[in-house]
Coordinates of C-alpha atoms and ligand atoms in Angstrom, one line a residue:
X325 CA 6.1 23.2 22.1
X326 CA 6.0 19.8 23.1
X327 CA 5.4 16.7 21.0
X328 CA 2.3 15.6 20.1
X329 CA 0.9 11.8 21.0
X330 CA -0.7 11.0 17.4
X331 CA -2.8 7.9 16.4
X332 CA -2.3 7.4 12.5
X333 CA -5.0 5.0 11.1
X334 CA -5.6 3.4 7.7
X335 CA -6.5 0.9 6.2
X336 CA -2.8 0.4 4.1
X337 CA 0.3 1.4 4.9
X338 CA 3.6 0.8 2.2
X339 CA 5.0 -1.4 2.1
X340 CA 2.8 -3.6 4.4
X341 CA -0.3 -3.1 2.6
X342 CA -0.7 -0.9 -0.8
X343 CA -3.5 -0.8 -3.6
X344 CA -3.3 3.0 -4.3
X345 CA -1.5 6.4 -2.8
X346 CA -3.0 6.0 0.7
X347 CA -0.5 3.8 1.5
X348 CA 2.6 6.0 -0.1
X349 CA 0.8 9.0 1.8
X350 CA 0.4 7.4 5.9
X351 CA 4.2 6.0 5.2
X352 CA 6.0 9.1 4.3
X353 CA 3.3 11.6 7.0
X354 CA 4.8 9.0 9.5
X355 CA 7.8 8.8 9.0
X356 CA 8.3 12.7 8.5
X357 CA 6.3 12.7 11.8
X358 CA 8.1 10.9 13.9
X359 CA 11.6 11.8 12.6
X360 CA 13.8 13.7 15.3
X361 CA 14.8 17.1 15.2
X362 CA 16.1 18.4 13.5
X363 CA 15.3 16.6 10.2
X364 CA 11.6 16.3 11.7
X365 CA 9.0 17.6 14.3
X366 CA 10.1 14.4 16.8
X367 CA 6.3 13.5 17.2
X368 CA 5.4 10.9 18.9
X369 CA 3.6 8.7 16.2
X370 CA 1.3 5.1 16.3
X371 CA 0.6 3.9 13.2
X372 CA -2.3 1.1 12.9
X373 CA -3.6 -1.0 10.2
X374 CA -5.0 -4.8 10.2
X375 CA -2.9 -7.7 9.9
X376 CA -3.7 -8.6 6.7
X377 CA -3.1 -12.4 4.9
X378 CA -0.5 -11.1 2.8
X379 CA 1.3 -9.0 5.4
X380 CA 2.0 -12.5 7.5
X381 CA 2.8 -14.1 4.3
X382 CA 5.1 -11.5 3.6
X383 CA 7.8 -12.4 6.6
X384 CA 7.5 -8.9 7.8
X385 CA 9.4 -9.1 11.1
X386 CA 6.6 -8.5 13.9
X387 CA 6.0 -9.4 17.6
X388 CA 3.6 -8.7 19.6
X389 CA 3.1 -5.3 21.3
X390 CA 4.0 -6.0 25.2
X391 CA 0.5 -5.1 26.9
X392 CA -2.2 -5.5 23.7
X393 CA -2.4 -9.3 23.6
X394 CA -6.0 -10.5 23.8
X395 CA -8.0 -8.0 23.0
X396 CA -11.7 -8.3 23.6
X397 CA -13.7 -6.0 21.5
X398 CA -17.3 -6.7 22.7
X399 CA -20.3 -6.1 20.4
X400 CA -24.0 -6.6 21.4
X401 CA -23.7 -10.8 20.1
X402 CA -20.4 -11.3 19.9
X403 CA -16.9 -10.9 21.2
X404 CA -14.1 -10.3 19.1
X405 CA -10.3 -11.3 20.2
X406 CA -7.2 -9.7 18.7
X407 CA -3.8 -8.8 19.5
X408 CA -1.3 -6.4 18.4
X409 CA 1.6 -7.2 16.5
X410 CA 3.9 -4.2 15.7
X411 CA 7.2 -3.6 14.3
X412 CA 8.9 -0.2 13.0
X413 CA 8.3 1.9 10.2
X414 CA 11.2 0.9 7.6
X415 CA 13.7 3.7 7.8
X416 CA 11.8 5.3 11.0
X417 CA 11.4 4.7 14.3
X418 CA 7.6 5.0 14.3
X419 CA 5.8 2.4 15.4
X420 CA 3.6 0.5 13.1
X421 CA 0.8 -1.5 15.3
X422 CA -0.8 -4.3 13.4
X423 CA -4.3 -5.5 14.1
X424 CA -4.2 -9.3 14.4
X425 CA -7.4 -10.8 14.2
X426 CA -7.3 -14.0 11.9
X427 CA -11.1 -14.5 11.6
X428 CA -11.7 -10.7 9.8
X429 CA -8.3 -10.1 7.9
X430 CA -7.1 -13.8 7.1
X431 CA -8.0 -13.2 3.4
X432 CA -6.2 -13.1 -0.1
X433 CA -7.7 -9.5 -0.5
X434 CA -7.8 -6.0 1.5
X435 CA -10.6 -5.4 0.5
X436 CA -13.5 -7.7 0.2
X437 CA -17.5 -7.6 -0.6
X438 CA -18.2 -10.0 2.7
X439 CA -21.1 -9.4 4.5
X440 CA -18.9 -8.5 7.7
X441 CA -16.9 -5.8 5.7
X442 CA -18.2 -3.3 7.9
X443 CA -17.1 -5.3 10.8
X444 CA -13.6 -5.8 9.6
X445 CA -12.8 -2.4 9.8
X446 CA -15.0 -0.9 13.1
X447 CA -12.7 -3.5 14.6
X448 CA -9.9 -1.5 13.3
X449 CA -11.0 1.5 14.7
X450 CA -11.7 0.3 18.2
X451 CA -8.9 -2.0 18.2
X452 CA -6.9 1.3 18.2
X453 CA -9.1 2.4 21.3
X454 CA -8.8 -0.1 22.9
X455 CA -5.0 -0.7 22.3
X456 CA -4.2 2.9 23.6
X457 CA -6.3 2.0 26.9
X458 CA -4.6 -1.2 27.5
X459 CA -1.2 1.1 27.1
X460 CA -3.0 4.0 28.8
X461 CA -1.5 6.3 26.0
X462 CA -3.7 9.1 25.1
X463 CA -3.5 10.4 22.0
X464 CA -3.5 14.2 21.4
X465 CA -5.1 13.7 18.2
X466 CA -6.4 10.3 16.0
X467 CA -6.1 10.8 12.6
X468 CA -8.6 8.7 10.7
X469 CA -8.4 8.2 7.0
X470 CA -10.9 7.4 4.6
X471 CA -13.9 5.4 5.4
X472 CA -12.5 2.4 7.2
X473 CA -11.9 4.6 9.9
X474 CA -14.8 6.4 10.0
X475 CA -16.9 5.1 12.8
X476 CA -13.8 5.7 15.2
X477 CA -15.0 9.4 15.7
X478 CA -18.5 8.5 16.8
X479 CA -17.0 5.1 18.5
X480 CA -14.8 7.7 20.2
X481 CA -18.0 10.2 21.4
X482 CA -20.1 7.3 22.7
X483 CA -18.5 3.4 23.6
X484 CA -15.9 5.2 25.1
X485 CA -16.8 8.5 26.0
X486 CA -16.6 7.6 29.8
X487 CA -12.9 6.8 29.6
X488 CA -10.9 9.9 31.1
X489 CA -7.9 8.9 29.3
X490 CA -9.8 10.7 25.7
X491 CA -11.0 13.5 27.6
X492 CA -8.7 15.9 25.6
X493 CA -8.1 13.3 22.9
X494 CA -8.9 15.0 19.0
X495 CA -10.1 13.5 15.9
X496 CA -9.2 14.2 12.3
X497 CA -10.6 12.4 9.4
X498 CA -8.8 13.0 5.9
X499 CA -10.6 12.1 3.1
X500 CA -8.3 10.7 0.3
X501 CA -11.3 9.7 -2.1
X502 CA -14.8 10.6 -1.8
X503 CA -15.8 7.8 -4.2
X504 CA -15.1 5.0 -1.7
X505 CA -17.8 5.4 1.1
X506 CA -18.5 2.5 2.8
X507 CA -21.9 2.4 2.7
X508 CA -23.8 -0.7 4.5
X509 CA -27.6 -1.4 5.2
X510 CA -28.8 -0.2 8.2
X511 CA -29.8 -3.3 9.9
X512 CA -25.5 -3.9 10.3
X513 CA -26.2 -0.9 12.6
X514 CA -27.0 -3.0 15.5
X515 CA -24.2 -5.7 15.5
X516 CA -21.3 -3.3 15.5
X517 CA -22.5 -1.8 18.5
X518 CA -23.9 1.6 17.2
X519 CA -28.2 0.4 17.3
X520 CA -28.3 3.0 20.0
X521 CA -26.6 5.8 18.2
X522 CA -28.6 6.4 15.2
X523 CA -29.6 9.9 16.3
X524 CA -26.0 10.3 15.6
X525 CA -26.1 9.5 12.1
X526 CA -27.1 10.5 8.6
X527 CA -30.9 10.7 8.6
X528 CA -31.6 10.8 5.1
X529 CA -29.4 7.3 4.8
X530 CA -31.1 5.7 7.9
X531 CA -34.4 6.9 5.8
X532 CA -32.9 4.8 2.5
X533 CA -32.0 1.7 4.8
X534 CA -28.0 2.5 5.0
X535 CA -25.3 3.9 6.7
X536 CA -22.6 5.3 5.6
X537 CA -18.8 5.0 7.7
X538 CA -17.5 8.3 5.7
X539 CA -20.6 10.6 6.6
X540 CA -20.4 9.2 9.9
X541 CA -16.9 10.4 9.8
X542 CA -17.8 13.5 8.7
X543 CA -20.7 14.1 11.3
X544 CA -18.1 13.8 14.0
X545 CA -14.9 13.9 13.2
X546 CA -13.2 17.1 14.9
X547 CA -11.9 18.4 11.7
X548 CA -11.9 17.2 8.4
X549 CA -9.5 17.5 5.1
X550 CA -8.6 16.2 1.9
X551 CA -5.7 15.8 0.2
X552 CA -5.4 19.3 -2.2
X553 CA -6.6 22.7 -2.3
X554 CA -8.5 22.0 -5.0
X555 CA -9.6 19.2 -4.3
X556 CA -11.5 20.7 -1.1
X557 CA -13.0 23.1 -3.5
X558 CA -14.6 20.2 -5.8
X559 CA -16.1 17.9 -3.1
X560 CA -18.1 20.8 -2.0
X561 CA -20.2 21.1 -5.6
X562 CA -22.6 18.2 -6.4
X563 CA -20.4 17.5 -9.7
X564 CA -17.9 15.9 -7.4
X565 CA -19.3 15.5 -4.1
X566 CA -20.8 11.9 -4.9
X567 CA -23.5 12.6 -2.8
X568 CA -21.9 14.1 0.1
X569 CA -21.5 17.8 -1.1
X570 CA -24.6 19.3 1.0
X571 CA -23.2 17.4 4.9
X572 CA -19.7 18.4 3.3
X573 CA -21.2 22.1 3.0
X574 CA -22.3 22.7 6.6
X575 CA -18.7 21.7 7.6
X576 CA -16.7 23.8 5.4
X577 CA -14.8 25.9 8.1
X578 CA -14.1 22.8 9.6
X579 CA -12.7 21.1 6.1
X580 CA -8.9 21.8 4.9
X581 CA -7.0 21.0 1.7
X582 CA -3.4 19.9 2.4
X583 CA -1.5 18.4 -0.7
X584 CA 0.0 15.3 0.1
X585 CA 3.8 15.0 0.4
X586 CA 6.3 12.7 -1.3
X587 CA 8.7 10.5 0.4
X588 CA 11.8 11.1 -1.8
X589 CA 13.7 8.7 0.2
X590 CA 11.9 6.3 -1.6
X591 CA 11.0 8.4 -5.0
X592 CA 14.2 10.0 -6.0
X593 CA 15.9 8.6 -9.3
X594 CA 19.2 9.8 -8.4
X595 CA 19.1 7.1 -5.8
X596 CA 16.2 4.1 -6.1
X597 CA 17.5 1.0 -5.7
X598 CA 14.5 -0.3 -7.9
X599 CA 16.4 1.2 -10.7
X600 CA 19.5 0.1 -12.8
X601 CA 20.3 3.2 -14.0
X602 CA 20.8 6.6 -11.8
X603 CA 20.5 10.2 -12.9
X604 CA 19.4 13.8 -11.6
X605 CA 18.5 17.3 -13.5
X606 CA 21.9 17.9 -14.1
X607 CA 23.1 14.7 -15.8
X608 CA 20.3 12.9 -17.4
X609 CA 22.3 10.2 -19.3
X610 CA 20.8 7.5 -17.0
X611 CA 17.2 8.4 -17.8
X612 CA 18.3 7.7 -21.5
X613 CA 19.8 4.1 -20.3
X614 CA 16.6 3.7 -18.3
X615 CA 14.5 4.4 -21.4
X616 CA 16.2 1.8 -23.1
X617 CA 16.1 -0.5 -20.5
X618 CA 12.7 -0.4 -20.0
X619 CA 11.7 -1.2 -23.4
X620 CA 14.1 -3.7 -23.3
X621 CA 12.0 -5.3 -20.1
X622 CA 8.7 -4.3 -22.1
X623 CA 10.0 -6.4 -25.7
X624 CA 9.3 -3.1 -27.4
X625 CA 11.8 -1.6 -30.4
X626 CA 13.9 1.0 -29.3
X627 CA 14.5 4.6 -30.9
X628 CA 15.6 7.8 -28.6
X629 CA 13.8 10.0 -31.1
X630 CA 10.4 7.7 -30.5
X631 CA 8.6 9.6 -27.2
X632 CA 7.6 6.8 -24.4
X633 CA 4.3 7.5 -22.9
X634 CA 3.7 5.8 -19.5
X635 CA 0.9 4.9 -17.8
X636 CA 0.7 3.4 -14.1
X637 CA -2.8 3.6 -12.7
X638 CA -5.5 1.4 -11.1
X639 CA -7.7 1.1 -14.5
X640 CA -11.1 2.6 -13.0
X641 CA -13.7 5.0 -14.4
X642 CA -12.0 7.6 -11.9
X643 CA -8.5 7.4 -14.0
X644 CA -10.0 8.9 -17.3
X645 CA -9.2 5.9 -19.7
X646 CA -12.0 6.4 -21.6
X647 CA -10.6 9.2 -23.5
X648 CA -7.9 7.1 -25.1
X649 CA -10.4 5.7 -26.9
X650 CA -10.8 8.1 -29.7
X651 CA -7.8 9.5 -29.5
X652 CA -4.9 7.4 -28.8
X653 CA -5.5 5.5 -31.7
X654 CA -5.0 8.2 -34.2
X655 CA -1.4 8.7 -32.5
X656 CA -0.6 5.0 -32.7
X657 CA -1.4 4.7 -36.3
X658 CA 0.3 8.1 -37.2
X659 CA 3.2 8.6 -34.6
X660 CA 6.7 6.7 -34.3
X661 CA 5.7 5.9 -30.5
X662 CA 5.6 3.9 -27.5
X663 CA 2.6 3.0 -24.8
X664 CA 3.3 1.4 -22.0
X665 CA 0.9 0.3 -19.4
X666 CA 1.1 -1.1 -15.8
X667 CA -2.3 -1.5 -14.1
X668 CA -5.2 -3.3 -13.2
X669 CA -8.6 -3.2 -12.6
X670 CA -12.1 -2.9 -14.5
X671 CA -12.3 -5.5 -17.5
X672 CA -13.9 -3.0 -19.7
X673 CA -10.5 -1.1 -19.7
X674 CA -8.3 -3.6 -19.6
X675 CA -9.4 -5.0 -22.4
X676 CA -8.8 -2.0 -24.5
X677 CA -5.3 -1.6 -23.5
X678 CA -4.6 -5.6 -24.7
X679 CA -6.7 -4.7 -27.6
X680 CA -4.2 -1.6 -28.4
X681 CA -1.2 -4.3 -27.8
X682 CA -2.8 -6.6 -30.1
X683 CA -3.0 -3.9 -33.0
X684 CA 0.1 -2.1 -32.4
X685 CA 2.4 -4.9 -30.9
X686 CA 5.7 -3.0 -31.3
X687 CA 4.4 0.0 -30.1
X688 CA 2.2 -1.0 -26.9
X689 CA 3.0 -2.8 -24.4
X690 CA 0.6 -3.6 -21.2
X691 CA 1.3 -5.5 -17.8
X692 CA -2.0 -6.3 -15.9
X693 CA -1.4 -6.5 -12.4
X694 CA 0.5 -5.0 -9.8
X695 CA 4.4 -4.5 -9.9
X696 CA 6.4 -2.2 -7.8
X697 CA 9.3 -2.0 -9.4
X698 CA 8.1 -1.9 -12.9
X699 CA 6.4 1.2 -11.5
X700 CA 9.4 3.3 -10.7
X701 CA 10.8 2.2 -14.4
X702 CA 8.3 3.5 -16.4
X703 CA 8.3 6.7 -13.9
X704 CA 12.0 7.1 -15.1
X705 CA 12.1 5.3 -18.3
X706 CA 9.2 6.9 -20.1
X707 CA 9.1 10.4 -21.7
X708 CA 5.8 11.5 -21.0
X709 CA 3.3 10.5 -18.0
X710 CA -0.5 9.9 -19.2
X711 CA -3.1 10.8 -16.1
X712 CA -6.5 12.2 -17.7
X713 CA -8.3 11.7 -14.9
X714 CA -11.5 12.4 -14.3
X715 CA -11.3 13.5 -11.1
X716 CA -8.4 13.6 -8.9
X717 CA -7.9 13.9 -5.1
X718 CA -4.5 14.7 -5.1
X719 CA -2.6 12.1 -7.4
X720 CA 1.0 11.2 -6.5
X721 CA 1.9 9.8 -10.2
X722 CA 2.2 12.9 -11.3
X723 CA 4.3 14.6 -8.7
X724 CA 6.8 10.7 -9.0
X725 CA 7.1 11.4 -12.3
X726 CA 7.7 15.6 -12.0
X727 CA 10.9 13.8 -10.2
X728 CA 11.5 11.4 -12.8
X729 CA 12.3 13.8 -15.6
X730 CA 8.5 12.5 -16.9
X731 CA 6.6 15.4 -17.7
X732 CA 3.1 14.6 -17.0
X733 CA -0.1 15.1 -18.9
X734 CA -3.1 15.9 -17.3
X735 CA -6.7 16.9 -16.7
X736 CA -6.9 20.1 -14.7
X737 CA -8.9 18.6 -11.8
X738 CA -8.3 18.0 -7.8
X739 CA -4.3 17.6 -6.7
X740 CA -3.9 17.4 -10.6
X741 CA -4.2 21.3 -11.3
X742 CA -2.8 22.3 -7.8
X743 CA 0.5 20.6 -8.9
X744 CA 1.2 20.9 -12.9
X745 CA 1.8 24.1 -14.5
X746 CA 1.3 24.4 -17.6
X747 CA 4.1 24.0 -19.9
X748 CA 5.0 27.3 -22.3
X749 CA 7.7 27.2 -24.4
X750 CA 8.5 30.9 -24.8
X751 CA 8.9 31.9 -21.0
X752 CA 10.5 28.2 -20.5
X753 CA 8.2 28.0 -17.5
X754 CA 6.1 25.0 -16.5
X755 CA 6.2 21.4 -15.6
X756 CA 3.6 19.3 -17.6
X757 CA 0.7 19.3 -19.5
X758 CA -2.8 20.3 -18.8
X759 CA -6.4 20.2 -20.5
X760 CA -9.9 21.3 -19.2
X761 CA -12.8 19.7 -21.5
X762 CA -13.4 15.8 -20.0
X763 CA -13.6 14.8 -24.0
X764 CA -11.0 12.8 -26.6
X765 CA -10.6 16.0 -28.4
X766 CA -9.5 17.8 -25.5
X767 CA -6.8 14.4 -24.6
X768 CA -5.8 14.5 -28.1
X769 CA -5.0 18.5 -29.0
X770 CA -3.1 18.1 -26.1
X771 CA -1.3 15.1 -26.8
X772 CA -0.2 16.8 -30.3
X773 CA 0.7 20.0 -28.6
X774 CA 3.4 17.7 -26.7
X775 CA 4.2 15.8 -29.7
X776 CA 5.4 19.2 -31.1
X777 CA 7.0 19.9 -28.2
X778 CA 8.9 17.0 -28.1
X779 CA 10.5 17.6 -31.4
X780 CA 12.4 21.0 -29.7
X781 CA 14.9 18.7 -27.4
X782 CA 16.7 21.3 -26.3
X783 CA 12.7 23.1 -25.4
X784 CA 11.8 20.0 -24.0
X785 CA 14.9 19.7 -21.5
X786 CA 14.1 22.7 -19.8
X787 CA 10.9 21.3 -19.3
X788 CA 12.1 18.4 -17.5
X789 CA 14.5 20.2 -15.7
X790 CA 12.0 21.9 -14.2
X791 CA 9.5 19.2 -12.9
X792 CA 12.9 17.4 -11.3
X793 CA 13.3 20.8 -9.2
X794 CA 9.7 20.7 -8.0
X795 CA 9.5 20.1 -4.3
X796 CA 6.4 18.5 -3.0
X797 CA 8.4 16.6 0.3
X798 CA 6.8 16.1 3.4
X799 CA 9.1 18.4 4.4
X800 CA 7.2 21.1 2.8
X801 CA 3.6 19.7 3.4
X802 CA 4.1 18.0 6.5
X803 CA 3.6 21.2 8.8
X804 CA 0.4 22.1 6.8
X805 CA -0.6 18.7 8.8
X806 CA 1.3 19.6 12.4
X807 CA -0.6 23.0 11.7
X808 CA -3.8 21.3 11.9
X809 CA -3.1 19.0 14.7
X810 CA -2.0 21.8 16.8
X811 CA -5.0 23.9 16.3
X812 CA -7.2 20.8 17.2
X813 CA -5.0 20.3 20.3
X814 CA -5.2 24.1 21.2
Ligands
LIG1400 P1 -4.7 6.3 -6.4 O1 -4.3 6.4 -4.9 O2 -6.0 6.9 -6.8 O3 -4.5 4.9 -6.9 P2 -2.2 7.9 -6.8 O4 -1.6 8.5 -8.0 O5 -2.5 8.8 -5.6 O6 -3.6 7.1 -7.2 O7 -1.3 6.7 -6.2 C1 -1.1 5.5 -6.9 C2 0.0 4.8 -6.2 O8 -0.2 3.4 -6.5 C3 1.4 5.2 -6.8 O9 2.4 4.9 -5.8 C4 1.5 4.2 -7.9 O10 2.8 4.0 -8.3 C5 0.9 3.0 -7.4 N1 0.3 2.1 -8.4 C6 -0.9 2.2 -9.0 N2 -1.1 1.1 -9.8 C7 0.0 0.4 -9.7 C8 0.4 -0.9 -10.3 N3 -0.4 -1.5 -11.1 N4 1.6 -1.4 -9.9 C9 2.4 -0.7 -9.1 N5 2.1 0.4 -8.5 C10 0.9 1.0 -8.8

């Protein structure tokens, strides 16, 4: 079979741009992608995102993609100019194009609450159209993700519908979160070039005065998926569906649930050269050095017999940190224990996790913000991974720290319950820890169950042993992904 042309888009990419697991998720598809036989399928792979601020502050080594300098994407009152500035996946050799447009994505932040938000990223999506016309490059499939990308489908179908070169070309929109919808009012419509095309979009928005880019994706996208089994299941029911459940219903031969992969060359503690320490399922001494390490870094006491629970999470209502609040407590006070945090986000929660450092200072510690490499230590220097979220997508935390030797412990929702197994210390079989009930009693008879746990080391080594032999590569879910591109392309 021959390779297939694809057009990856997103709004992050790691290392270039990363709040979240969307960026993890388009680096280690690509690079598993585009890698030659017979490692890989040998696909030929673009990969586009927008030049952000920080990515030119960042020296990344670009230049500029012969052919795609001077860009003119037209709208009805305005013209915008861009260029495209590439430079190869690290450890790949897929392309990663960069949307250079000063004006939209010279800011501190990805994301922003600007009144041209919605403009920032339809210029994404047609700066990819335009960018494989200037190359004359068709893509067999574009492969949108999440709601930044979500008007390139209907862009696709109308502004450039009379371009021969996307006669055959196929559209795939994954949706890695449902709660991020990019929703605008409807008088934007006209400005990005769509005040034609409202026939073509969501008529009970257009009723409310909005739009929304992820329904439009939905409407026209070729196929659709998300990122677990489960996961595809949920977004269907109005409990999880944030709205979208009944246009998600009338699509649901055309929606798939592929679990996303991980990149091991860049998740693997036998090898990451974030780490100090090494170790693998048959040696574990270096996860012990790592745990003391870590709490070294973290100005916490240290004792091997005292479990380390970890926590590295974007601190929204999505994560589930509400339930520490009447239970973690009760552990801190009772249990010879560590917390440690890494994670930013709503104030509400932050400021519970410093007011948990401030009680118990030599048991918690918190890091607000962003940090990479602390991320991977408390992946391999902690003992147990905390991730009650309330719902779930797919989650890759759980599945780094499988890897990491970190059991995890978590709610039984989305990519969550299509990846742990529940831990049983009589058949020895399992990876983690799971509980139903979204309540503090539910977090908290779990949390005991593993405290108990813990205290049978040589129990509790199995267990490890066998979330480290857990394969979730791209290797393994990669041709889920070809599967579906094929079948489009067929
Ligand atoms: P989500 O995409 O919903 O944020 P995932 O579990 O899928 O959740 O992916 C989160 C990714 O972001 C992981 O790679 C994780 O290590 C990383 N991450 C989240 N918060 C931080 C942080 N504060 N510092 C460093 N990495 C973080």
């Amino acid at each position: 079979m021959r390779p297939l042309r694809l057009c990856l888009v997103a709004s992050e990419v790691a290392p270039f741009a990363k709040t979240g697991g969307l960026a993890d998720v388009l680096t280690g598809l690509g690079r598993w992608l585009g890698r030659k036989p017979p490692a890989g399928p040998g696909h030929e792979v673009r990969l586009f995102l927008p030049y952000y601020q920080r990515i030119a502050e960042r020296d990344v080594a670009t230049k500029p993609l012969p052919g795609a300098s001077n860009l003119e994407i037209r709208f009805p009152n305005r013209t915008i100019r861009c260029s495209i500035r590439t430079t190869p996946l690290p450890q790949s050799d897929v392309l990663v194009h960069l949307v250079d447009c000063p004006e939209l994505y010279g800011r501190p932040d990805l994301y922003t609450e600007d009144a041209d938000e919605a403009l920032r990223f339809a210029v994404l999506c047609r700066a990819v159209l335009e960018t494989c016309q200037r190359l004359q490059w068709a893509p067999d499939v574009v492969h949108c993700n999440d709601w930044h990308t979500g008007l390139l489908p209907l862009y696709l179908r109308t502004t450039y519908a009379w371009d021969r070169l996307f006669a055959h070309t196929k559209t795939l929109l994954t949706i890695h979160n449902i709660g991020y919808q990019g929703v605008f009012p409807d008088s934007q419509l006209e400005a990005l070039g769509l005040g034609e095309q409202r026939a073509h979009l969501h008529h009970g928005d257009l009723r409310d005065g909005r739009f929304s880019c992820l329904k439009t994706g939905v409407l026209h996208a070729n196929k659709l998926s998300t990122v677990s089994r489960t996961y595809a299941r949920e977004i269907l029911t109005p409990e999880f569906g944030m709205g979208m459940d009944e246009l998600l219903r009338t699509r649901e031969h055309d929606l798939f649930g592929i679990v996303n992969g991980v990149d091991y060359g860049d998740w693997n503690p036998g090898t990451d050269p974030l780490l100090p320490h090494h170790y693998n399922a048959n040696d574990l001494s270096g996860k012990a050095q790592m745990k003391a390490a870590l709490l070294g870094r973290m100005g916490l006491p240290h004792d091997p017999r005292a479990p380390v629970f970890g926590v590295v999470s974007r601190l929204t209502a999505q994560k589930g940190f509400e339930l520490f609040a009447d239970s973690i407590p009760v552990f801190l006070q009772r249990e010879d224990m560590r917390l440690l945090v890494l994670g930013s986000g709503e104030t509400q929660h932050e400021k519970y996790f410093q007011w948990l450092r401030d009680t118990w200072p030599n048991k918690v510690a918190v890091y607000r913000g962003f940090h990479d490499e602390l991320a991977h230590w408390i992946e391999a220097g902690s003992d147990v991974f905390l991730m009650p979220s309330r719902f779930e997508p797919c989650g890759l935390n759980q599945m780094y720290s499988l890897r990491y030797g970190t059991p995890p412990v978590v709610r039984r929702t989305g990519g969550l319950a299509d990846t742990v197994q529940a831990w049983d210390p009589n058949t020895r079989q399992g990876n983690g820890f799971l509980f139903d009930a979204f309540t503090s009693q539910a977090l908290a008879g779990t949390i005991d169950w593993v405290l108990r746990n813990w205290r049978d080391q040589r129990g509790w080594r199995e267990l490890v042993k066998n979330g480290m032999r857990c394969d979730f590569s791209w290797e393994k879910q990669g041709p889920e992904y070809v599967g579906l591109y094929r079948s489009l392309v067929s």
